[in-house]
Amino acid sequence: MQTELSSTLGVEHAVFGFTPFPAVAAAITRAGGFGVLGAVRYAAADDLARDLDWMQEHTDGLPYGLDVVMPAKKVEGVTEADIEAMIPEEHRAFVERTLDKHGVPPLPEGAAPGWRITGWMEQVARSQLDVAFDYPIKLLANALGSPPGDIVQRAHDHGILVAALAGSPRHARHHKEAGIDIVVAQGYEAGGHTGEIATMVLTPEVVRAVDPLPVLAAGGIGTGEQIAAGLALGAQGVWLGSVWLTTEEAELHSPRLTRKLLAAGPGDTVRSRALTGKPARQLRTEWTDAWDDPAGPGPLPMPLQGLLVADALSRIQKYETEPLLGTPVGQIVGQMNNTRSVQAVFDDLTRGFERAIDRINRIAGRV
Amino acid sequence: MQTELSSTLGVEHAVFGFTPFPAVAAAITRAGGFGVLGAVRYAAADDLARDLDWMQEHTDGLPYGLDVVMPAKKVEGVTEADIEAMIPEEHRAFVERTLDKHGVPPLPEGAAPGWRITGWMEQVARSQLDVAFDYPIKLLANALGSPPGDIVQRAHDHGILVAALAGSPRHARHHKEAGIDIVVAQGYEAGGHTGEIATMVLTPEVVRAVDPLPVLAAGGIGTGEQIAAGLALGAQGVWLGSVWLTTEEAELHSPRLTRKLLAAGPGDTVRSRALTGKPARQLRTEWTDAWDDPAGPGPLPMPLQGLLVADALSRIQKYETEPLLGTPVGQIVGQMNNTRSVQAVFDDLTRGFERAIDRINRIAGRV
């Protein structure tokens, strides 16, 4: 599966795998794809350096990338405490009521506080990048908005391509103007932050909007047939995130969550603002239902919501409170029905792709 | 573009075109596709007979089909007047207020009342079918739910294949149990009634759910590249509705609506209950905004909403009240940028399909 972009990056298959787990990212790269490690969960730059060291040792000199969350808009001098102070008491009480209803215990005395989505803060993302530029990464992806111009310049100075996610042709044009190299067209059916336009329509619209920049199709892709469809729509590669969540290498650390993912159908996700304040597709749970209930206070805007729910999500995850337990995941969750190694998933992807090409050639009368 | 299904039906291309306009349906069939005439707007059986006579004369003996709306659930002895009586006064007042706000005049004295979505009433659909079975139609499609068993039997006795639309694998399995022959997997991005699962995910899920029945991919398909994608997902054909709305043969009778369709982007549709009471994708207008506004009374359930808004929609259409003027249409409306003949659209579809096959074969290393 070779496109101009996969040749440029030196990978065998134009399959980009996004994951928060170094072991998964490295396995994707070793399998002939392009592993992209999500950096948003690294609050400490040292932790990121440790995991990038590990990636270097486990990727056999093959290329991989890093995904950060760096908003183009700066908020000068605003600290996490300033943001915390903006959260209404009503919302804090709603969090506690919802947890109490399901008997979720507090975190043990002295436990680390909940993981905060602090990657949105530019200073955190910049400290991550200071680390990342010391490693031979080949791609820097930005998950929200266009990256700032000086970061694009620094990446280019290091010979690193810059990618950015877009949910509409307008966002994609903005990325092109910001000097980025690759647009990831993230459709409605994708896990995580998404817009309302489905991959089938979004991909060709973005291809036209940013021509001649290469576009990756994201959202709804978890089989070789779906890869063939994404590439038929004009993409130079595909971007897969959800499918790795149930691999053997994924470090979810929650058997109950893995079971929920394996059991879920295609209609068991919801696009909700419950997680970050912006619409993000995730498993539908009693937690998302509570936030989406018109009778409740509703989610706060980003970044308030992420800070508000950080400790609560840690508690739900630690105690695996089944009805509330969720994760960002796309509509392909209905196709994720067993636990396999990353290599086994990759083999299925390439075999399914070849089957789809055979079939469509028969339909086109090319055999 | 040949699949087992297109061979069975005797058409050159596995492209099914749904349209309420006989001139469009006949032109699709003459171009080598399979035209499907929507019957829901025919309140009088005589009108349907007249248009089917016309279809016979203009399809050169090539195959075509008919789409009806026949719910499997019977409501015994309920008349249109009974349904009208269930509509709350608050909702009638809201319709009048919204029309007044935009200065929409009443219909002229003696004008025919607004077109009613009466096709939902089983007696209407059955009288349409009594007419249809006198014509050599090759396919009978049912737009909402599984058709009743006796209708499936009558169709099969006439050598007619029966298709039904499905928005989820569960609906699709229900259709299979009801004895239908073809499932149209209608994705979230489609115009008209849709579920929440996008075509990229829905198509392969439905293919698996009803195997070995043939599946048509619907939603987000308006170019040859999108046809290639739909077929790569395992479909035996594609079902296109929106793309014909701006053809020369379409009888929209509203230059302003045509201009709105040509100008709309992929984000200018909304999945709203404003039209029929069930979620249907359509142009977003101040009319859909009014119904989707939490401050308003909100849409009534099907079939009440359709009856409630029938006259209002006729008035908006007659006077072409720009801010309120809309139509069911899918997210591909962003790709509909000029008025062409059905034949020209078809030529673009087949050329784009061949280009997509060339490109994907290069990516797969098959050239």
XYZ file of C-alpha atoms in Angstrom:
734
model
C 0.000 0.000 0.000
C 2.235 2.794 -1.300
C 1.417 6.455 -1.892
C 3.658 9.427 -2.497
C 3.373 10.263 1.220
C 4.234 6.761 2.482
C 7.264 6.741 0.152
C 8.381 10.138 1.471
C 8.137 8.858 5.054
C 9.754 5.542 4.164
C 7.007 3.200 5.371
C 5.721 0.057 3.676
C 2.006 0.781 4.148
C 0.197 4.148 4.091
C -1.454 3.237 7.427
C -0.984 5.729 10.278
C -1.793 4.411 13.745
C -2.545 6.892 16.530
C -2.317 5.583 20.101
C -1.500 6.812 23.615
C 0.547 3.619 24.249
C 4.266 3.435 23.280
C 4.134 -0.368 22.945
C 1.290 -0.046 20.400
C 2.945 2.799 18.466
C 6.212 0.873 18.210
C 4.424 -2.314 17.104
C 2.551 -0.383 14.373
C 5.847 0.960 13.055
C 7.494 -2.473 13.222
C 4.537 -3.970 11.313
C 5.214 -1.611 8.371
C 2.847 1.215 9.288
C 3.554 4.601 10.835
C 3.057 4.705 14.620
C 2.022 8.045 16.144
C 2.321 8.366 19.933
C -0.246 10.630 21.606
C 1.554 12.968 24.012
C -1.415 14.627 25.689
C -1.280 12.411 28.789
C 2.356 13.310 29.576
C 2.218 16.096 32.171
C 5.943 15.697 32.940
C 8.487 16.113 30.169
C 10.711 13.441 31.798
C 8.009 10.790 31.365
C 7.770 11.621 27.676
C 11.576 11.409 27.318
C 11.566 7.989 29.012
C 8.895 6.667 26.614
C 10.579 8.165 23.534
C 13.826 6.459 24.615
C 11.859 3.225 24.752
C 10.331 3.916 21.298
C 13.834 4.456 19.860
C 14.933 1.069 21.204
C 11.875 -0.779 19.867
C 11.319 0.581 16.359
C 14.371 -0.873 14.566
C 15.271 2.530 13.097
C 11.877 2.727 11.374
C 9.942 6.033 11.359
C 7.338 7.158 13.900
C 5.657 10.376 15.002
C 4.227 12.306 17.935
C 0.783 13.854 18.451
C 0.433 16.926 20.700
C -2.464 19.237 21.563
C -1.375 22.800 21.003
C -4.029 25.429 20.429
C -3.026 28.296 18.128
C -4.735 30.791 20.449
C -2.568 31.789 23.395
C -4.060 32.574 26.790
C -1.307 34.711 28.347
C -0.507 34.198 32.007
C -3.510 32.007 32.818
C -2.695 29.216 35.283
C -4.542 25.989 36.009
C -5.664 27.558 39.319
C -7.246 30.476 37.412
C -9.198 28.006 35.279
C -10.221 25.931 38.319
C -11.637 29.087 39.895
C -14.006 29.561 36.938
C -15.812 26.249 37.560
C -19.291 26.822 39.097
C -20.092 25.126 42.417
C -23.252 23.643 40.812
C -21.114 21.635 38.404
C -18.804 20.355 41.152
C -21.845 19.239 43.141
C -23.267 17.472 40.049
C -20.022 15.494 39.645
C -20.154 14.368 43.277
C -23.865 13.498 43.086
C -23.308 11.394 39.961
C -20.378 9.528 41.548
C -22.278 9.007 44.830
C -25.263 7.590 42.952
C -22.989 4.802 41.699
C -21.063 4.419 44.979
C -17.702 5.433 43.520
C -15.212 5.695 46.459
C -12.839 8.648 46.753
C -9.186 8.208 45.733
C -7.043 6.746 48.554
C -5.275 9.196 50.882
C -2.036 10.382 49.275
C -2.910 9.047 45.792
C -1.845 11.141 42.818
C -4.648 13.462 41.712
C -6.595 12.650 38.555
C -4.864 12.963 35.221
C -5.575 16.406 33.831
C -5.969 17.262 30.181
C -3.192 19.794 30.625
C -1.795 19.291 27.142
C -4.169 22.041 26.009
C -1.987 24.512 27.928
C 0.591 25.852 25.551
C 3.418 25.780 28.095
C 2.883 22.027 28.623
C 2.802 21.297 24.899
C 5.927 23.421 24.386
C 7.847 21.563 27.092
C 6.799 18.287 25.382
C 8.097 19.623 22.074
C 11.428 20.692 23.606
C 11.866 17.014 24.492
C 10.480 15.656 21.208
C 12.812 17.693 18.998
C 15.739 15.796 20.599
C 14.408 12.563 19.061
C 14.406 11.548 15.379
C 10.600 11.787 15.023
C 9.411 12.123 11.419
C 5.949 13.593 11.970
C 4.422 16.019 14.428
C 0.612 15.979 14.520
C -1.544 18.612 16.191
C -4.907 17.401 17.410
C -6.757 20.713 17.876
C -6.445 23.622 15.477
C -3.423 24.793 13.504
C -0.074 24.736 15.360
C 1.644 28.115 15.935
C 3.948 29.306 13.137
C 7.175 29.091 15.159
C 6.499 25.427 15.986
C 5.868 24.618 12.308
C 9.163 26.350 11.496
C 11.075 24.444 14.212
C 9.634 21.142 12.965
C 10.604 21.932 9.376
C 14.115 22.932 10.530
C 14.395 19.430 12.046
C 13.113 17.808 8.819
C 9.833 16.861 10.533
C 6.531 16.940 8.636
C 3.614 18.638 10.410
C 0.062 17.236 10.320
C -3.158 18.685 11.712
C -6.640 17.257 12.177
C -9.597 18.895 10.413
C -13.334 18.242 10.665
C -14.369 20.550 7.810
C -12.938 21.918 4.534
C -12.729 25.354 6.212
C -10.493 24.034 9.024
C -8.394 22.240 6.417
C -7.851 25.447 4.392
C -6.801 27.202 7.605
C -4.175 24.494 8.224
C -2.839 24.919 4.693
C -2.487 28.671 5.249
C -0.617 27.918 8.506
C 2.029 26.065 6.489
C 1.317 22.515 7.613
C 2.232 19.549 5.370
C -0.503 16.941 5.873
C -4.200 17.235 6.763
C -5.951 14.450 8.668
C -9.626 14.612 7.620
C -11.382 13.351 10.745
C -14.968 12.309 10.002
C -18.050 12.316 12.232
C -17.764 8.563 12.923
C -14.245 8.869 14.402
C -13.387 8.494 18.081
C -12.372 11.648 19.973
C -13.019 15.197 18.813
C -15.063 15.227 15.597
C -17.206 17.518 13.501
C -20.512 16.594 11.861
C -19.346 15.677 8.344
C -18.904 11.951 7.704
C -15.645 10.525 6.304
C -17.296 9.569 2.968
C -18.042 13.254 2.282
C -15.279 14.952 4.284
C -12.302 13.167 2.687
C -12.860 14.269 -0.940
C -13.951 17.753 0.193
C -10.688 18.181 2.159
C -8.613 16.709 -0.691
C -10.053 19.411 -2.976
C -9.721 22.157 -0.345
C -5.978 21.699 0.315
C -4.770 20.351 -3.035
C -1.877 19.501 -3.552
C -1.267 18.739 0.162
C -1.649 15.054 1.080
C -4.724 14.077 3.117
C -5.202 11.147 5.490
C -8.725 9.720 5.892
C -9.735 9.212 9.542
C -12.972 7.964 11.079
C -14.762 4.682 10.411
C -11.608 2.837 9.362
C -10.726 -0.425 11.076
C -10.639 -3.047 8.289
C -8.810 -3.436 4.988
C -12.078 -2.821 3.110
C -12.442 0.515 4.926
C -8.813 1.361 4.082
C -9.556 0.696 0.401
C -12.614 2.973 0.668
C -10.612 5.778 2.315
C -7.937 5.589 -0.374
C -10.574 5.460 -3.152
C -11.839 8.794 -1.815
C -8.515 10.429 -2.733
C -6.581 10.119 0.542
C -2.829 9.397 0.488
C -3.165 7.289 3.596
C -5.471 6.358 6.454
C -5.337 7.300 10.142
C -6.602 4.668 12.597
C -7.020 5.169 16.336
C -9.827 3.055 17.828
C -8.821 -0.334 16.430
C -5.647 -0.500 18.603
C -7.533 -0.067 21.907
C -8.305 -3.786 22.185
C -4.879 -5.056 21.064
C -2.721 -7.120 23.407
C -0.159 -4.297 23.601
C -2.693 -1.646 24.714
C -2.280 -0.637 28.354
C -5.882 0.148 29.250
C -5.375 -1.418 32.712
C -9.098 -2.115 32.973
C -10.437 -5.574 32.101
C -13.993 -4.258 32.461
C -13.380 -1.466 29.956
C -11.813 -3.913 27.500
C -14.865 -6.174 27.872
C -17.185 -3.208 27.251
C -15.258 -2.309 24.084
C -15.367 -5.898 22.785
C -19.124 -6.134 23.457
C -20.153 -2.714 22.068
C -22.089 -2.350 18.801
C -21.744 0.418 16.193
C -24.597 2.351 17.832
C -23.050 2.304 21.326
C -20.997 5.493 20.964
C -22.103 9.089 21.387
C -20.665 12.441 20.317
C -20.668 14.225 23.683
C -19.086 17.270 25.332
C -18.838 15.341 28.639
C -15.086 14.642 28.370
C -13.442 17.914 27.343
C -16.182 20.456 26.666
C -15.906 19.989 22.887
C -17.879 17.266 21.040
C -15.864 14.027 21.193
C -17.092 10.557 20.231
C -16.830 8.003 23.045
C -18.585 4.977 24.502
C -22.060 5.941 25.617
C -22.279 5.410 29.402
C -24.423 6.584 32.301
C -21.702 9.233 32.750
C -22.218 10.702 29.242
C -25.995 10.322 29.652
C -25.838 12.368 32.881
C -23.949 15.200 31.148
C -26.158 15.095 28.049
C -29.370 15.087 30.114
C -31.250 18.399 29.611
C -32.266 18.197 33.292
C -28.601 18.398 34.393
C -26.260 21.429 34.333
C -24.635 20.277 31.058
C -20.926 20.279 30.207
C -18.766 23.408 30.645
C -16.727 24.766 27.727
C -13.152 23.553 27.088
C -10.878 23.636 29.099
C -13.151 23.902 32.174
C -14.918 20.568 31.638
C -11.660 18.611 31.355
C -10.386 20.008 34.654
C -13.773 19.555 36.345
C -14.016 15.831 35.551
C -10.323 14.847 35.844
C -10.441 13.391 39.366
C -13.859 11.831 38.791
C -12.611 9.964 35.687
C -9.606 8.687 37.663
C -11.918 7.367 40.350
C -14.262 5.709 37.821
C -11.255 4.111 36.115
C -9.513 3.021 39.331
C -12.602 1.329 40.737
C -13.845 0.231 37.269
C -17.361 1.459 38.012
C -19.033 -0.393 35.158
C -21.997 1.865 34.260
C -19.787 4.978 34.146
C -16.676 3.454 32.568
C -15.923 4.762 29.078
C -13.252 5.922 26.634
C -13.034 7.868 23.387
C -13.705 5.405 20.544
C -15.240 5.556 17.065
C -18.224 3.788 15.509
C -15.936 0.935 14.378
C -16.092 -0.293 17.991
C -18.798 -2.678 16.704
C -16.103 -4.436 14.632
C -13.679 -4.811 17.585
C -14.710 -8.237 18.833
C -11.529 -9.942 20.005
C -8.119 -9.177 21.507
C -5.238 -9.633 19.070
C -1.650 -8.468 18.731
C -0.955 -5.291 16.750
C 0.808 -7.472 14.157
C -2.309 -9.665 13.799
C -4.498 -6.564 13.325
C -2.063 -5.290 10.722
C -2.043 -8.610 8.863
C -5.867 -8.519 8.755
C -5.768 -4.937 7.452
C -3.419 -5.755 4.576
C -5.217 -9.008 3.691
C -8.615 -7.272 3.761
C -7.230 -4.480 1.596
C -6.019 -6.957 -1.033
C -9.406 -8.737 -0.985
C -11.203 -5.411 -1.482
C -8.936 -4.543 -4.429
C -9.585 -7.945 -6.015
C -13.343 -7.517 -5.597
C -13.525 -3.969 -6.948
C -11.408 -4.937 -9.956
C -13.898 -7.707 -10.725
C -16.765 -5.184 -10.453
C -14.876 -2.779 -12.732
C -14.280 -5.574 -15.251
C -10.499 -5.284 -14.839
C -9.841 -9.002 -14.506
C -19.686 -1.555 -13.093
C -21.171 -5.048 -12.810
C -22.141 -7.009 -9.716
C -24.251 -10.117 -9.313
C -27.215 -7.881 -8.494
C -26.831 -5.553 -11.484
C -26.569 -8.625 -13.745
C -29.744 -10.087 -12.207
C -31.601 -6.830 -12.845
C -30.090 -6.448 -16.319
C -28.516 -3.015 -15.895
C -25.125 -1.865 -17.158
C -24.036 -0.112 -13.942
C -24.781 -1.048 -10.310
C -25.972 2.527 -9.693
C -29.498 2.925 -8.283
C -30.969 6.394 -8.531
C -33.860 7.351 -6.254
C -35.934 10.396 -7.262
C -39.474 11.729 -6.961
C -39.366 12.884 -10.640
C -40.340 10.482 -13.479
C -38.154 12.368 -15.989
C -35.110 11.851 -13.746
C -35.892 8.175 -13.017
C -36.331 7.432 -16.737
C -33.102 9.264 -17.626
C -31.157 7.270 -14.989
C -32.444 4.034 -16.476
C -31.667 5.185 -20.042
C -28.116 6.122 -18.933
C -27.473 2.524 -17.865
C -28.384 2.781 -14.178
C -31.517 1.681 -12.347
C -34.080 4.463 -11.853
C -36.340 4.223 -8.799
C -39.393 6.493 -8.727
C -40.497 7.690 -5.283
C -44.276 7.205 -4.965
C -44.878 8.917 -1.629
C -46.121 12.157 -3.208
C -48.873 10.435 -5.225
C -52.051 10.793 -3.191
C -54.206 9.705 -6.161
C -53.614 6.326 -7.784
C -54.549 7.811 -11.190
C -51.635 10.249 -11.037
C -49.252 7.379 -10.353
C -50.696 5.391 -13.275
C -50.239 8.399 -15.591
C -46.572 8.767 -14.585
C -45.878 5.034 -14.832
C -47.383 5.107 -18.348
C -44.943 7.896 -19.131
C -42.039 5.902 -17.608
C -42.947 2.913 -19.810
C -42.790 5.107 -22.911
C -39.444 6.679 -21.974
C -37.289 3.804 -20.690
C -36.724 1.870 -23.936
C -37.749 -1.402 -22.277
C -34.979 -1.037 -19.682
C -35.670 -1.858 -16.008
C -36.816 0.552 -13.309
C -38.392 0.411 -9.855
C -40.794 2.078 -7.442
C -40.278 3.290 -3.868
C -43.248 3.356 -1.474
C -43.648 4.127 2.224
C -45.489 1.292 3.872
C -45.102 0.777 7.605
C -45.340 -2.821 8.797
C -47.437 -1.739 11.785
C -51.108 -1.309 10.931
C -53.229 1.345 12.608
C -56.719 -0.066 12.115
C -59.509 2.337 11.238
C -57.594 5.552 11.917
C -58.410 8.345 9.467
C -56.478 11.462 8.577
C -59.068 13.460 10.548
C -58.376 11.362 13.667
C -54.674 12.172 13.357
C -55.374 15.892 12.722
C -57.374 15.974 15.965
C -54.316 14.848 17.959
C -52.275 17.939 17.007
C -52.006 20.391 19.960
C -53.192 23.977 19.436
C -49.795 25.221 20.689
C -48.073 23.584 17.719
C -50.555 25.039 15.201
C -49.974 28.492 16.687
C -46.187 27.999 16.463
C -46.472 27.191 12.733
C -48.501 30.371 12.119
C -46.138 32.528 14.208
C -43.094 31.231 12.331
C -44.751 31.869 8.945
C -45.948 35.340 10.026
C -42.463 36.283 11.186
C -41.279 35.803 7.606
C -44.374 37.314 5.983
C -45.447 34.119 4.209
C -48.886 34.774 2.615
C -51.717 32.226 2.918
C -52.516 29.981 -0.059
C -54.857 31.653 -2.572
C -58.609 31.073 -2.166
C -59.565 27.741 -3.726
C -55.969 26.496 -4.043
C -55.343 22.799 -3.435
C -54.342 22.159 0.186
C -50.720 21.379 0.982
C -49.300 18.081 -0.103
C -49.657 15.630 2.735
C -47.249 12.842 3.550
C -50.141 10.439 3.301
C -48.017 7.624 1.895
C -47.461 6.562 5.489
C -51.093 5.483 5.593
C -51.238 1.856 4.603
C -54.407 2.236 2.532
C -52.691 4.859 0.349
C -49.579 2.734 -0.145
C -51.762 -0.294 -0.971
C -53.731 1.626 -3.606
C -50.391 2.712 -5.110
C -49.267 -0.912 -5.198
C -52.497 -2.067 -6.878
C -51.536 0.290 -9.701
C -47.822 -0.550 -9.651
C -48.327 -4.303 -10.003
C -49.957 -3.605 -13.410
C -46.617 -2.276 -14.670
C -43.438 -4.264 -15.411
C -41.481 -2.770 -12.494
C -38.455 -4.851 -11.465
C -37.904 -3.541 -7.917
C -40.148 -2.415 -5.101
C -38.369 -0.454 -2.353
C -39.850 0.327 1.045
C -38.539 3.489 2.675
C -39.618 2.936 6.302
C -39.431 -0.433 8.040
C -40.052 -3.894 6.610
C -42.971 -4.240 4.168
C -45.880 -6.511 5.221
C -45.498 -10.183 4.314
C -48.431 -10.289 1.860
C -46.906 -7.424 -0.142
C -43.533 -9.196 -0.303
C -45.380 -12.289 -1.526
C -47.332 -10.360 -4.190
C -44.111 -8.733 -5.410
C -42.347 -12.093 -5.642
C -45.367 -13.559 -7.499
C -44.866 -10.776 -10.069
C -41.105 -11.483 -10.286
C -40.329 -8.195 -8.525
C -37.407 -7.912 -6.093
C -38.137 -6.179 -2.783
C -35.674 -3.748 -1.154
C -35.866 -1.988 2.207
C -33.831 0.813 3.784
C -31.938 0.177 7.029
C -30.009 2.537 9.298
C -28.582 -0.152 11.600
C -27.564 -3.824 11.453
C -30.563 -4.627 13.684
C -33.023 -3.090 11.183
C -31.249 -4.948 8.399
C -31.614 -8.320 10.153
C -35.309 -7.580 10.644
C -35.689 -6.993 6.889
C -33.972 -10.303 6.152
C -36.396 -12.107 8.475
C -39.283 -10.388 6.638
C -38.178 -12.071 3.405
C -36.910 -9.042 1.499
C -34.273 -9.444 -1.223
C -32.033 -6.361 -1.008
C -31.048 -4.087 1.908
C -30.235 -0.424 1.288
C -27.789 0.586 4.068
C -28.595 4.266 4.531
C -25.820 6.078 6.408
C -25.993 9.108 8.701
C -24.773 11.452 5.926
C -27.695 10.582 3.590
C -30.586 12.882 2.756
C -33.993 11.993 4.213
C -34.579 9.613 7.106
C -31.291 8.395 8.567
C -29.868 6.783 11.676
C -26.638 7.792 13.423
C -24.192 5.282 11.894
C -22.104 6.629 8.999
C -21.938 4.831 5.632
C -18.254 3.853 6.125
C -19.210 1.790 9.188
C -22.826 0.891 8.365
C -22.208 -0.705 4.951
C -19.843 -3.517 6.056
C -21.869 -4.069 9.263
C -25.058 -4.555 7.210
C -23.262 -6.739 4.647
C -22.249 -9.053 7.517
C -25.672 -8.879 9.184
C -27.715 -10.031 6.152
C -25.189 -12.203 4.315
C -25.760 -13.522 1.630
C -28.380 -10.870 0.709
C -27.062 -8.075 -1.540
C -26.595 -4.644 0.060
C -26.668 -1.210 -1.567
C -24.570 1.569 0.022
C -26.481 4.842 0.471
C -25.425 8.163 1.997
C -22.477 10.345 1.041
C -22.325 9.060 -2.539
C -22.393 11.558 -5.401
C -19.116 11.005 -7.296
C -17.398 8.055 -8.940
C -14.780 8.028 -6.174
C -17.546 7.673 -3.597
C -19.103 4.862 -5.668
C -15.728 3.060 -5.623
C -15.585 3.535 -1.837
C -19.118 2.180 -1.344
C -18.360 -0.896 -3.467
C -14.999 -1.425 -1.678
C -17.025 -1.684 1.555
C -18.731 -4.819 0.236
C -21.887 -3.355 -1.340
C -23.300 -4.858 -4.560
C -24.348 -1.431 -5.726
C -24.868 2.163 -4.643
C -28.090 4.120 -4.039
C -27.965 7.835 -4.887
C -30.733 10.348 -4.180
C -29.440 13.868 -3.563
C -27.229 14.250 -6.640
C -30.245 14.258 -9.020
C -31.968 17.230 -7.313
C -29.975 19.788 -9.306
C -30.176 18.002 -12.679
C -31.893 19.662 -15.638
C -34.636 17.018 -15.557
C -35.546 17.629 -11.870
C -38.884 19.377 -11.421
C -38.194 21.337 -8.245
C -40.189 24.310 -9.648
C -38.227 26.695 -7.420
C -35.255 28.614 -8.831
C -34.446 29.895 -5.331
C -34.299 26.374 -3.888
C -32.075 25.236 -6.753
C -29.760 28.196 -6.073
C -29.647 27.325 -2.364
C -28.731 23.716 -3.191
C -25.977 24.800 -5.599
C -24.547 27.242 -3.020
C -24.734 24.958 0.058
C -21.595 23.465 1.661
C -21.239 20.025 3.288
C -22.011 21.524 6.715
C -25.269 23.175 5.600
C -27.550 20.217 6.288
C -29.092 19.117 9.563
C -30.655 15.883 10.795
C -33.972 17.219 12.074
C -37.419 15.948 13.031
C -38.999 19.141 11.579
C -40.258 17.491 8.370
C -41.914 14.214 9.403
C -41.354 13.737 13.139
C -38.512 11.240 12.556
C -34.892 12.417 12.093
C -34.376 13.268 8.405
C -31.373 15.064 6.914
C -32.284 18.239 5.019
C -31.025 21.727 4.231
C -30.636 23.680 7.459
C -33.007 26.667 7.311
C -34.669 29.090 9.710
C -37.592 26.640 9.557
C -35.524 23.694 10.876
C -33.829 26.030 13.382
C -37.251 27.072 14.715
C -38.289 23.434 15.249
C -34.932 22.452 16.743
C -34.887 25.465 19.104
C -35.258 24.247 22.730
C -37.334 27.386 23.401
C -40.007 26.245 20.896
C -42.556 23.416 21.248
C -40.380 20.980 19.239
C -41.563 18.575 16.530
C -44.445 16.156 17.092
C -43.985 12.410 16.492
C -44.635 10.866 13.060
C -47.227 11.080 11.490
C -48.503 14.179 13.357
C -45.610 16.462 12.380
C -46.007 15.722 8.644
C -49.712 16.610 8.727
C -49.081 19.672 10.915
C -46.560 21.253 8.530
C -48.060 20.159 5.172
C -49.842 23.423 4.311
C -47.000 25.530 5.727
C -44.449 23.804 3.492
C -46.689 24.371 0.458
C -46.888 28.086 1.286
C -43.092 28.362 1.795
C -42.532 26.589 -1.511
C -45.173 28.520 -3.480
C -43.864 31.912 -2.353
C -40.222 30.741 -2.269
C -39.676 32.303 1.150
C -35.883 32.152 1.042
C -34.924 31.756 4.745
C -37.453 28.939 5.264
C -37.031 27.150 1.928
C -35.504 23.680 2.230
C -35.595 20.077 1.038
C -34.301 16.690 2.150
C -30.705 16.387 0.906
C -27.517 14.677 2.075
C -24.089 16.032 3.017
C -22.954 15.660 -0.613
C -24.905 18.867 -1.303
C -21.499 20.593 -0.987
C -20.433 18.792 -4.183
C -23.555 19.812 -6.154
C -22.284 23.010 -7.741
C -23.831 23.172 -11.203
C -26.911 22.118 -13.131
C -26.311 19.280 -15.581
C -28.339 16.653 -17.393
C -28.792 13.261 -15.754
C -26.682 11.790 -18.574
C -23.844 14.249 -17.809
C -23.984 13.326 -14.090
C -23.883 9.666 -15.053
C -20.909 10.172 -17.364
C -19.049 11.916 -14.517
C -19.900 9.050 -12.154
C -18.538 6.365 -14.465
C -15.428 8.379 -15.411
C -14.702 9.178 -11.730
C -15.180 5.510 -10.862
C -12.627 4.438 -13.489
C -10.161 7.089 -12.240
C -10.575 5.849 -8.643
C -9.950 2.251 -9.747
C -6.810 3.323 -11.642
C -5.526 5.209 -8.601
C -6.217 2.477 -6.054
C -4.557 -0.104 -8.303
C -1.441 2.087 -8.406
C -1.511 2.315 -4.572
C -1.947 -1.461 -4.332
C 0.966 -1.986 -6.725
C -1.283 -3.718 -9.267
C -0.007 -1.809 -12.334
